[in-house]
C-alpha cells in the first residue's frame, strides 16, 4: 500500500491532467499522474492540433490579441447558458498560463487564422512533433518535482468519512491492484469514446467513429458517480471536420469522405433531407457534426456533373464559383481535396455506389423517400431558393445527370463531450450541489464546461481541457491550504 497522503493523485496524462500536474508541481505541491496507457504520448491531447486560448503572448506578438472577455462572451453565448458561466470564465482566464506552461514545457506553437469565421484568432497550433511533445511536458513536470506512472489505471475511488482520500489502481502489465492514498484526487480521463455502451446510452444505436483514444472509456465519470457525484446535462461530440466516416472504410480520411462536407444534398436513412447541408460545409466540428448525430447514418447524393465538377475544379471553393461572401469557402475549401479519387475502392468497401438510377441507391440502402427528396431538392435548385432549410443559393446544385454517386456516412468524433457536474473550481458536486471533499474533475470528463453542440471556436476542446486543469489545480491548492509550498 502506497502511503503518501501529501501527494495529489491525478488520473490521466492528457491535456487537463498534465497542466494540473505542472501547476501543482511548480507551486511545490507533490503530485503524481497515473496514466492507464503505457506511453506518455497516448492521450488525445498529445496528438491534437492545438487549443483556442485568450490573452496569449503569441497573439500579442502577431497583433491579434484575443481578450479573455471576448472569448468568454463568445463561448458562453454559443452555450446558451448550458455551461457553468463562472467555471467557463475561470477557465478562459487561464489562457496565458496555459500558453506559458506549454511553451516553457518545450511545446512550440503558432497562432492560426480564424478558419470558421468566429471573428478572432484564438487557436494556437502545437508545432512540436507529436512524438516529442508530451515527453517534453513529462520532463518539465519531473524537473518541477512531479511524477508520472505509466500503465497504471485508476479503477476505484477510496472514500473515508465522505472524503475522497485515494484510488485503487490496476497495473496494466501485471493486473496487480493497489490502494494509493493522497491529499486529493483529480479525475481527467478524457471521456467515454472508448465505451460503446456509454456511447449507445447517450447517442442511441448509432455508429460514431472513434478518432480518439479507446483508453478513455468513461471510467473517470463512473468513479465520480460512485462517490456520490451526478451527471451534467450536455452530451455531445467534438466532431470530425475533415469529412464523413464509415466503419467499413479502411482509410479514415480518404477522398471519398469529403462529400459529407461538400455542401451538396444529404439525406437520412429514409432518403429524406434532414438538415441545411451548409452547416456541414461551414461548421462541421460543431453544429454540422451535431446534426449528423440526429440522423445517425446519412448519405451524400451527387450527380455526375457535381462529382466530376468537383474533381475537375480541384477545390470546392473553385467548384462553386468562388463566392465572395463564402467565408469558410475561402479559408477551408480552397485547397485541393487531399488523397486520390478512389471511387472504386469506396464501392468495393461497400459504402459508396455509382448507379444509373437513384432507384438503385434507394433499393441498396432502403432510402424509400429518396426519389421525392431529390425532386424537391431539384426544384429548390431551379428556383435557387431553399425554402425548406435555407441553404445559400450558391450551394444549390441539382442532382439530375447519371451516373449518380451516393456515399454512406456515419458520424465520427475526436472525443466525447459530457460528463459530471462540478462547481466553478472543478470540484465534484453531489445531486444536492454539495462539494464532494477531495474530488476534482477536469477536461472532457467535466460536463459543466462543455456544451452540446460543441463550441464553434475551433480548439475549444483542448483550450478548455488545459484551462480546467489549471483551475482544478488552483482549487486543490486552496482547499488543502497548501499555499505555503509556493
Ligand atoms: C487526433 C486528435 C486531434 C485533436 N485535435 C484537437 C485540436 O486541434 N483542438 C482541440 O481543441 N481538440 C482536439 N482534439 C480533442 C482534444 O484532444 C481533447 O478534447 C482533449 O485532449 C481532452 O483533454 P482531456 O485531458 O480531457 O483528455 P485526454 O487528453 O484525452 O487525456 C485523458 C487521459 O486519461 C487516460 N486515462 C483514461 N482512463 C484512465 C484511467 N482509468 N486511469 C488513468 N488514466 C486514464 C487516457 O489514456 C488519456 O491519456 C483532438 C483529438 C484527437 C484524437
Short mmCIF file of C-alpha atoms in Angstrom, two decimals, residues 69-415:
data_model
loop_
_atom_site.label_atom_id
_atom_site.label_comp_id
_atom_site.label_asym_id
_atom_site.label_seq_id
_atom_site.Cartn_x
_atom_site.Cartn_y
_atom_site.Cartn_z
CA UNK A 69 -13.78 38.74 -22.10
CA UNK A 70 -14.26 38.38 -25.85
CA UNK A 71 -13.58 34.65 -25.90
CA UNK A 72 -15.71 34.03 -22.82
CA UNK A 73 -18.66 36.01 -24.17
CA UNK A 74 -18.50 34.22 -27.49
CA UNK A 75 -18.35 30.75 -25.96
CA UNK A 76 -20.96 31.43 -23.30
CA UNK A 77 -23.36 32.84 -25.87
CA UNK A 78 -22.82 29.74 -28.01
CA UNK A 79 -23.57 27.53 -25.00
CA UNK A 80 -26.94 29.24 -24.46
CA UNK A 81 -26.29 29.13 -20.75
CA UNK A 82 -25.93 25.37 -20.63
CA UNK A 83 -22.50 25.53 -19.03
CA UNK A 84 -21.41 26.97 -15.70
CA UNK A 85 -20.61 30.60 -16.54
CA UNK A 86 -18.21 31.12 -13.66
CA UNK A 87 -16.35 27.91 -14.42
CA UNK A 88 -16.01 28.77 -18.09
CA UNK A 89 -14.86 32.28 -17.21
CA UNK A 90 -12.27 30.90 -14.77
CA UNK A 91 -11.01 28.54 -17.45
CA UNK A 92 -10.82 31.17 -20.19
CA UNK A 93 -8.93 33.46 -17.81
CA UNK A 94 -6.13 30.89 -17.65
CA UNK A 95 -5.23 31.19 -21.36
CA UNK A 96 -1.94 32.97 -20.82
CA UNK A 97 -0.90 30.47 -18.14
CA UNK A 98 -1.77 27.56 -20.41
CA UNK A 99 0.44 29.06 -23.07
CA UNK A 100 3.23 29.75 -20.60
CA UNK A 101 3.19 26.20 -19.25
CA UNK A 102 3.22 24.71 -22.75
CA UNK A 103 5.95 26.99 -24.08
CA UNK A 104 8.13 26.59 -21.02
CA UNK A 105 7.46 22.86 -21.20
CA UNK A 106 9.06 22.82 -24.66
CA UNK A 107 5.91 22.78 -26.81
CA UNK A 108 6.13 25.32 -29.58
CA UNK A 109 3.04 26.95 -31.01
CA UNK A 110 1.90 29.38 -33.64
CA UNK A 111 -1.29 31.41 -33.94
CA UNK A 112 -3.63 30.16 -36.66
CA UNK A 113 -6.04 32.03 -38.89
CA UNK A 114 -9.73 32.22 -38.00
CA UNK A 115 -10.84 29.20 -40.07
CA UNK A 116 -14.54 29.27 -39.25
CA UNK A 117 -15.21 32.99 -39.16
CA UNK A 118 -15.84 33.47 -35.45
CA UNK A 119 -14.25 36.92 -35.69
CA UNK A 120 -10.96 36.40 -33.84
CA UNK A 121 -7.85 34.23 -33.92
CA UNK A 122 -7.89 32.24 -30.70
CA UNK A 123 -6.43 28.95 -31.89
CA UNK A 124 -2.75 28.15 -31.45
CA UNK A 125 -1.29 25.16 -33.23
CA UNK A 126 1.27 22.97 -31.49
CA UNK A 127 4.11 22.74 -33.99
CA UNK A 128 6.34 20.46 -31.92
CA UNK A 129 6.42 16.94 -33.28
CA UNK A 130 3.75 14.65 -31.84
CA UNK A 131 6.40 12.13 -30.80
CA UNK A 132 8.19 14.70 -28.61
CA UNK A 133 5.53 16.96 -27.15
CA UNK A 134 4.39 15.00 -24.16
CA UNK A 135 7.88 13.64 -23.46
CA UNK A 136 8.92 17.25 -23.05
CA UNK A 137 5.98 18.01 -20.79
CA UNK A 138 6.80 14.96 -18.70
CA UNK A 139 10.41 16.12 -18.41
CA UNK A 140 9.23 19.59 -17.37
CA UNK A 141 6.94 18.04 -14.78
CA UNK A 142 9.69 15.85 -13.37
CA UNK A 143 12.07 18.80 -13.26
CA UNK A 144 9.47 20.60 -11.16
CA UNK A 145 9.21 17.64 -8.79
CA UNK A 146 6.10 15.88 -10.14
CA UNK A 147 5.88 12.27 -11.26
CA UNK A 148 4.20 10.20 -13.96
CA UNK A 149 3.46 6.49 -13.68
CA UNK A 150 2.55 4.79 -16.94
CA UNK A 151 0.46 1.65 -17.36
CA UNK A 152 -1.49 2.33 -14.17
CA UNK A 153 -5.25 2.52 -14.47
CA UNK A 154 -7.35 4.24 -11.84
CA UNK A 155 -10.30 1.94 -11.28
CA UNK A 156 -11.94 2.87 -7.98
CA UNK A 157 -12.09 5.72 -5.51
CA UNK A 158 -11.37 5.31 -1.83
CA UNK A 159 -13.64 7.26 0.48
CA UNK A 160 -13.07 7.82 4.17
CA UNK A 161 -15.82 9.57 6.12
CA UNK A 162 -17.25 11.13 3.00
CA UNK A 163 -13.91 12.41 1.74
CA UNK A 164 -12.09 11.00 -1.29
CA UNK A 165 -8.70 10.07 0.06
CA UNK A 166 -7.29 7.80 -2.59
CA UNK A 167 -7.68 5.50 -5.54
CA UNK A 168 -7.48 1.80 -6.26
CA UNK A 169 -5.29 1.20 -9.28
CA UNK A 170 -4.66 -1.73 -11.57
CA UNK A 171 -1.24 -2.24 -13.08
CA UNK A 172 -1.90 -2.85 -16.80
CA UNK A 173 1.03 -5.25 -17.19
CA UNK A 174 0.62 -7.41 -14.09
CA UNK A 175 -3.03 -6.92 -13.21
CA UNK A 176 -1.91 -6.11 -9.68
CA UNK A 177 -4.26 -3.93 -7.66
CA UNK A 178 -3.01 -1.28 -5.31
CA UNK A 179 -4.58 1.21 -2.92
CA UNK A 180 -2.95 4.62 -3.03
CA UNK A 181 -3.78 7.41 -0.68
CA UNK A 182 -3.28 11.09 -1.37
CA UNK A 183 -4.23 14.62 -0.43
CA UNK A 184 -6.83 14.92 -3.21
CA UNK A 185 -7.85 13.17 -6.42
CA UNK A 186 -8.27 14.82 -9.81
CA UNK A 187 -10.15 12.88 -12.46
CA UNK A 188 -9.06 13.79 -16.02
CA UNK A 189 -9.53 10.61 -18.01
CA UNK A 190 -10.75 12.08 -21.30
CA UNK A 191 -14.38 10.99 -21.68
CA UNK A 192 -16.03 7.81 -22.95
CA UNK A 193 -15.30 7.45 -26.66
CA UNK A 194 -13.85 4.01 -25.95
CA UNK A 195 -17.01 2.73 -24.24
CA UNK A 196 -19.61 1.54 -26.78
CA UNK A 197 -22.23 1.03 -24.07
CA UNK A 198 -21.96 4.62 -22.84
CA UNK A 199 -21.95 5.89 -26.41
CA UNK A 200 -25.19 3.98 -27.02
CA UNK A 201 -26.68 5.27 -23.79
CA UNK A 202 -26.19 8.89 -24.85
CA UNK A 203 -26.50 8.73 -28.62
CA UNK A 204 -28.57 5.64 -29.41
CA UNK A 205 -27.93 2.80 -31.85
CA UNK A 206 -25.52 4.86 -33.94
CA UNK A 207 -22.00 4.11 -35.04
CA UNK A 208 -19.82 7.03 -34.04
CA UNK A 209 -16.36 6.52 -35.45
CA UNK A 210 -13.79 6.85 -32.68
CA UNK A 211 -10.96 9.03 -33.95
CA UNK A 212 -9.56 9.41 -30.45
CA UNK A 213 -8.14 7.02 -27.88
CA UNK A 214 -10.22 3.99 -26.81
CA UNK A 215 -8.44 4.11 -23.44
CA UNK A 216 -10.89 6.85 -22.45
CA UNK A 217 -13.74 4.52 -21.61
CA UNK A 218 -15.81 6.52 -19.18
CA UNK A 219 -14.19 5.10 -16.07
CA UNK A 220 -13.47 8.58 -14.71
CA UNK A 221 -17.11 9.62 -15.00
CA UNK A 222 -18.29 6.41 -13.35
CA UNK A 223 -15.86 6.88 -10.48
CA UNK A 224 -17.23 10.31 -9.71
CA UNK A 225 -20.76 8.89 -9.74
CA UNK A 226 -19.66 6.13 -7.39
CA UNK A 227 -18.56 8.81 -4.90
CA UNK A 228 -21.98 10.49 -5.00
CA UNK A 229 -21.42 12.81 -7.97
CA UNK A 230 -24.01 13.49 -10.61
CA UNK A 231 -24.15 13.77 -14.35
CA UNK A 232 -24.45 17.07 -16.17
CA UNK A 233 -26.99 17.67 -18.91
CA UNK A 234 -24.96 18.19 -22.08
CA UNK A 235 -23.93 15.21 -24.19
CA UNK A 236 -22.17 15.70 -27.47
CA UNK A 237 -19.08 15.18 -29.54
CA UNK A 238 -16.20 17.13 -30.95
CA UNK A 239 -16.92 16.01 -34.50
CA UNK A 240 -14.64 15.24 -37.41
CA UNK A 241 -14.29 18.38 -39.51
CA UNK A 242 -12.45 16.66 -42.35
CA UNK A 243 -15.37 14.72 -43.79
CA UNK A 244 -17.52 11.67 -43.32
CA UNK A 245 -16.73 8.30 -41.81
CA UNK A 246 -17.82 4.75 -42.42
CA UNK A 247 -16.71 1.82 -40.32
CA UNK A 248 -16.36 -0.28 -43.50
CA UNK A 249 -13.73 2.04 -44.96
CA UNK A 250 -10.13 1.01 -44.47
CA UNK A 251 -8.80 4.54 -44.94
CA UNK A 252 -10.20 7.06 -42.48
CA UNK A 253 -9.50 10.25 -44.34
CA UNK A 254 -9.85 9.30 -47.98
CA UNK A 255 -11.05 11.43 -50.90
CA UNK A 256 -14.45 9.77 -50.80
CA UNK A 257 -15.07 11.02 -47.26
CA UNK A 258 -15.06 14.66 -48.34
CA UNK A 259 -18.51 14.60 -49.91
CA UNK A 260 -20.02 14.74 -46.41
CA UNK A 261 -18.85 18.36 -46.14
CA UNK A 262 -19.13 19.44 -49.76
CA UNK A 263 -22.39 21.33 -49.27
CA UNK A 264 -24.40 19.05 -51.59
CA UNK A 265 -27.55 17.07 -50.86
CA UNK A 266 -27.54 14.92 -47.69
CA UNK A 267 -30.36 12.54 -46.81
CA UNK A 268 -31.12 10.33 -43.82
CA UNK A 269 -31.74 6.59 -43.63
CA UNK A 270 -35.18 7.02 -45.21
CA UNK A 271 -33.83 9.16 -48.01
CA UNK A 272 -35.21 12.40 -46.56
CA UNK A 273 -33.30 15.63 -46.45
CA UNK A 274 -32.69 16.30 -42.74
CA UNK A 275 -30.55 19.42 -42.41
CA UNK A 276 -29.24 22.53 -44.05
CA UNK A 277 -26.10 21.00 -45.52
CA UNK A 278 -24.26 24.30 -45.22
CA UNK A 279 -23.78 23.53 -41.53
CA UNK A 280 -21.65 20.58 -42.63
CA UNK A 281 -19.61 22.58 -45.12
CA UNK A 282 -19.24 25.60 -42.83
CA UNK A 283 -19.31 24.31 -39.24
CA UNK A 284 -18.59 20.57 -39.36
CA UNK A 285 -16.82 20.49 -35.98
CA UNK A 286 -19.72 21.86 -34.01
CA UNK A 287 -23.18 22.39 -35.48
CA UNK A 288 -22.86 20.19 -38.56
CA UNK A 289 -21.39 17.29 -36.60
CA UNK A 290 -24.17 17.55 -34.05
CA UNK A 291 -26.81 17.41 -36.79
CA UNK A 292 -25.40 14.19 -38.20
CA UNK A 293 -25.87 12.61 -34.76
CA UNK A 294 -29.59 13.14 -35.19
CA UNK A 295 -29.58 11.18 -38.45
CA UNK A 296 -27.15 8.53 -37.22
CA UNK A 297 -26.40 7.32 -40.70
CA UNK A 298 -26.62 9.70 -43.65
CA UNK A 299 -25.97 9.74 -47.37
CA UNK A 300 -24.38 12.26 -49.71
CA UNK A 301 -26.07 12.22 -53.12
CA UNK A 302 -24.28 13.70 -56.11
CA UNK A 303 -24.85 13.51 -59.81
CA UNK A 304 -22.23 13.11 -62.50
CA UNK A 305 -21.97 16.86 -63.11
CA UNK A 306 -21.23 17.61 -59.48
CA UNK A 307 -18.89 14.68 -58.89
CA UNK A 308 -16.85 15.40 -61.99
CA UNK A 309 -17.13 19.15 -61.45
CA UNK A 310 -15.52 18.92 -58.02
CA UNK A 311 -12.86 16.60 -59.35
CA UNK A 312 -12.04 18.99 -62.20
CA UNK A 313 -12.13 22.16 -60.14
CA UNK A 314 -9.80 20.60 -57.57
CA UNK A 315 -11.09 22.85 -54.80
CA UNK A 316 -14.65 23.13 -53.59
CA UNK A 317 -14.40 26.91 -53.50
CA UNK A 318 -13.47 26.90 -57.17
CA UNK A 319 -16.27 24.48 -57.99
CA UNK A 320 -18.90 26.79 -56.51
CA UNK A 321 -17.52 29.76 -58.47
CA UNK A 322 -15.53 31.43 -55.67
CA UNK A 323 -18.49 33.17 -53.96
CA UNK A 324 -17.15 36.34 -52.33
CA UNK A 325 -19.24 36.09 -49.18
CA UNK A 326 -18.48 32.38 -48.53
CA UNK A 327 -16.01 32.87 -45.68
CA UNK A 328 -15.33 29.19 -44.97
CA UNK A 329 -15.11 28.55 -48.70
CA UNK A 330 -12.04 30.76 -48.78
CA UNK A 331 -10.47 29.60 -45.53
CA UNK A 332 -11.04 25.84 -45.59
CA UNK A 333 -12.37 24.80 -49.02
CA UNK A 334 -9.85 26.47 -51.29
CA UNK A 335 -7.23 23.77 -51.12
CA UNK A 336 -7.22 20.57 -53.15
CA UNK A 337 -9.14 17.72 -51.59
CA UNK A 338 -6.42 15.50 -50.17
CA UNK A 339 -5.89 11.99 -51.43
CA UNK A 340 -6.57 10.36 -54.77
CA UNK A 341 -10.01 9.93 -56.20
CA UNK A 342 -10.85 6.40 -55.06
CA UNK A 343 -14.42 5.66 -56.04
CA UNK A 344 -13.66 2.05 -57.00
CA UNK A 345 -12.17 1.42 -53.57
CA UNK A 346 -15.14 3.04 -51.84
CA UNK A 347 -17.53 0.89 -53.87
CA UNK A 348 -15.51 -2.23 -53.07
CA UNK A 349 -15.59 -1.44 -49.39
CA UNK A 350 -19.35 -1.14 -49.51
CA UNK A 351 -20.03 2.45 -48.51
CA UNK A 352 -20.38 4.02 -51.96
CA UNK A 353 -22.39 3.37 -55.07
CA UNK A 354 -22.17 4.57 -58.64
CA UNK A 355 -25.53 3.97 -60.27
CA UNK A 356 -27.51 4.83 -63.37
CA UNK A 357 -30.73 5.41 -61.49
CA UNK A 358 -31.35 6.70 -57.99
CA UNK A 359 -33.70 3.76 -57.56
CA UNK A 360 -30.65 1.54 -57.31
CA UNK A 361 -29.31 3.53 -54.37
CA UNK A 362 -32.75 3.62 -52.78
CA UNK A 363 -33.00 -0.17 -53.00
CA UNK A 364 -29.46 -0.80 -51.79
CA UNK A 365 -29.88 1.20 -48.59
CA UNK A 366 -33.65 1.32 -48.13
CA UNK A 367 -33.86 5.04 -48.92
CA UNK A 368 -37.57 4.84 -49.59
CA UNK A 369 -38.15 8.59 -49.88
CA UNK A 370 -35.07 9.40 -51.93
CA UNK A 371 -36.91 9.99 -55.19
CA UNK A 372 -39.29 12.60 -53.70
CA UNK A 373 -36.43 14.26 -51.81
CA UNK A 374 -34.32 14.63 -54.95
CA UNK A 375 -37.28 16.00 -56.89
CA UNK A 376 -37.97 18.59 -54.20
CA UNK A 377 -34.28 19.44 -53.97
CA UNK A 378 -34.01 19.89 -57.71
CA UNK A 379 -36.97 22.27 -57.65
CA UNK A 380 -35.19 24.32 -54.97
CA UNK A 381 -32.07 24.33 -57.15
CA UNK A 382 -34.07 25.55 -60.14
CA UNK A 383 -35.58 28.35 -58.07
CA UNK A 384 -32.20 28.98 -56.43
CA UNK A 385 -34.09 29.10 -53.15
CA UNK A 386 -34.04 26.50 -50.38
CA UNK A 387 -37.40 27.21 -48.81
CA UNK A 388 -37.17 24.13 -46.62
CA UNK A 389 -33.88 24.65 -44.75
CA UNK A 390 -32.43 27.94 -46.03
CA UNK A 391 -29.18 26.81 -47.62
CA UNK A 392 -27.27 29.51 -49.50
CA UNK A 393 -28.26 29.60 -53.19
CA UNK A 394 -24.71 29.07 -54.48
CA UNK A 395 -24.67 25.62 -52.85
CA UNK A 396 -27.84 24.51 -54.63
CA UNK A 397 -26.69 22.17 -57.39
CA UNK A 398 -29.26 19.78 -58.87
CA UNK A 399 -28.99 16.00 -58.83
CA UNK A 400 -30.00 15.16 -62.39
CA UNK A 401 -27.37 13.65 -64.56
CA UNK A 402 -26.50 9.94 -64.42
CA UNK A 403 -24.41 8.27 -63.23
CA UNK A 404 -25.21 9.15 -59.65
CA UNK A 405 -22.75 8.88 -56.78
CA UNK A 406 -24.04 8.03 -53.34
CA UNK A 407 -21.92 7.73 -50.19
CA UNK A 408 -22.99 6.26 -46.90
CA UNK A 409 -21.59 8.05 -43.85
CA UNK A 410 -21.66 7.76 -40.08
CA UNK A 411 -20.74 10.47 -37.55
CA UNK A 412 -17.26 10.39 -36.07
CA UNK A 413 -15.59 12.16 -33.17
CA UNK A 414 -12.21 13.24 -31.86
CA UNK A 415 -13.57 12.97 -28.35
#
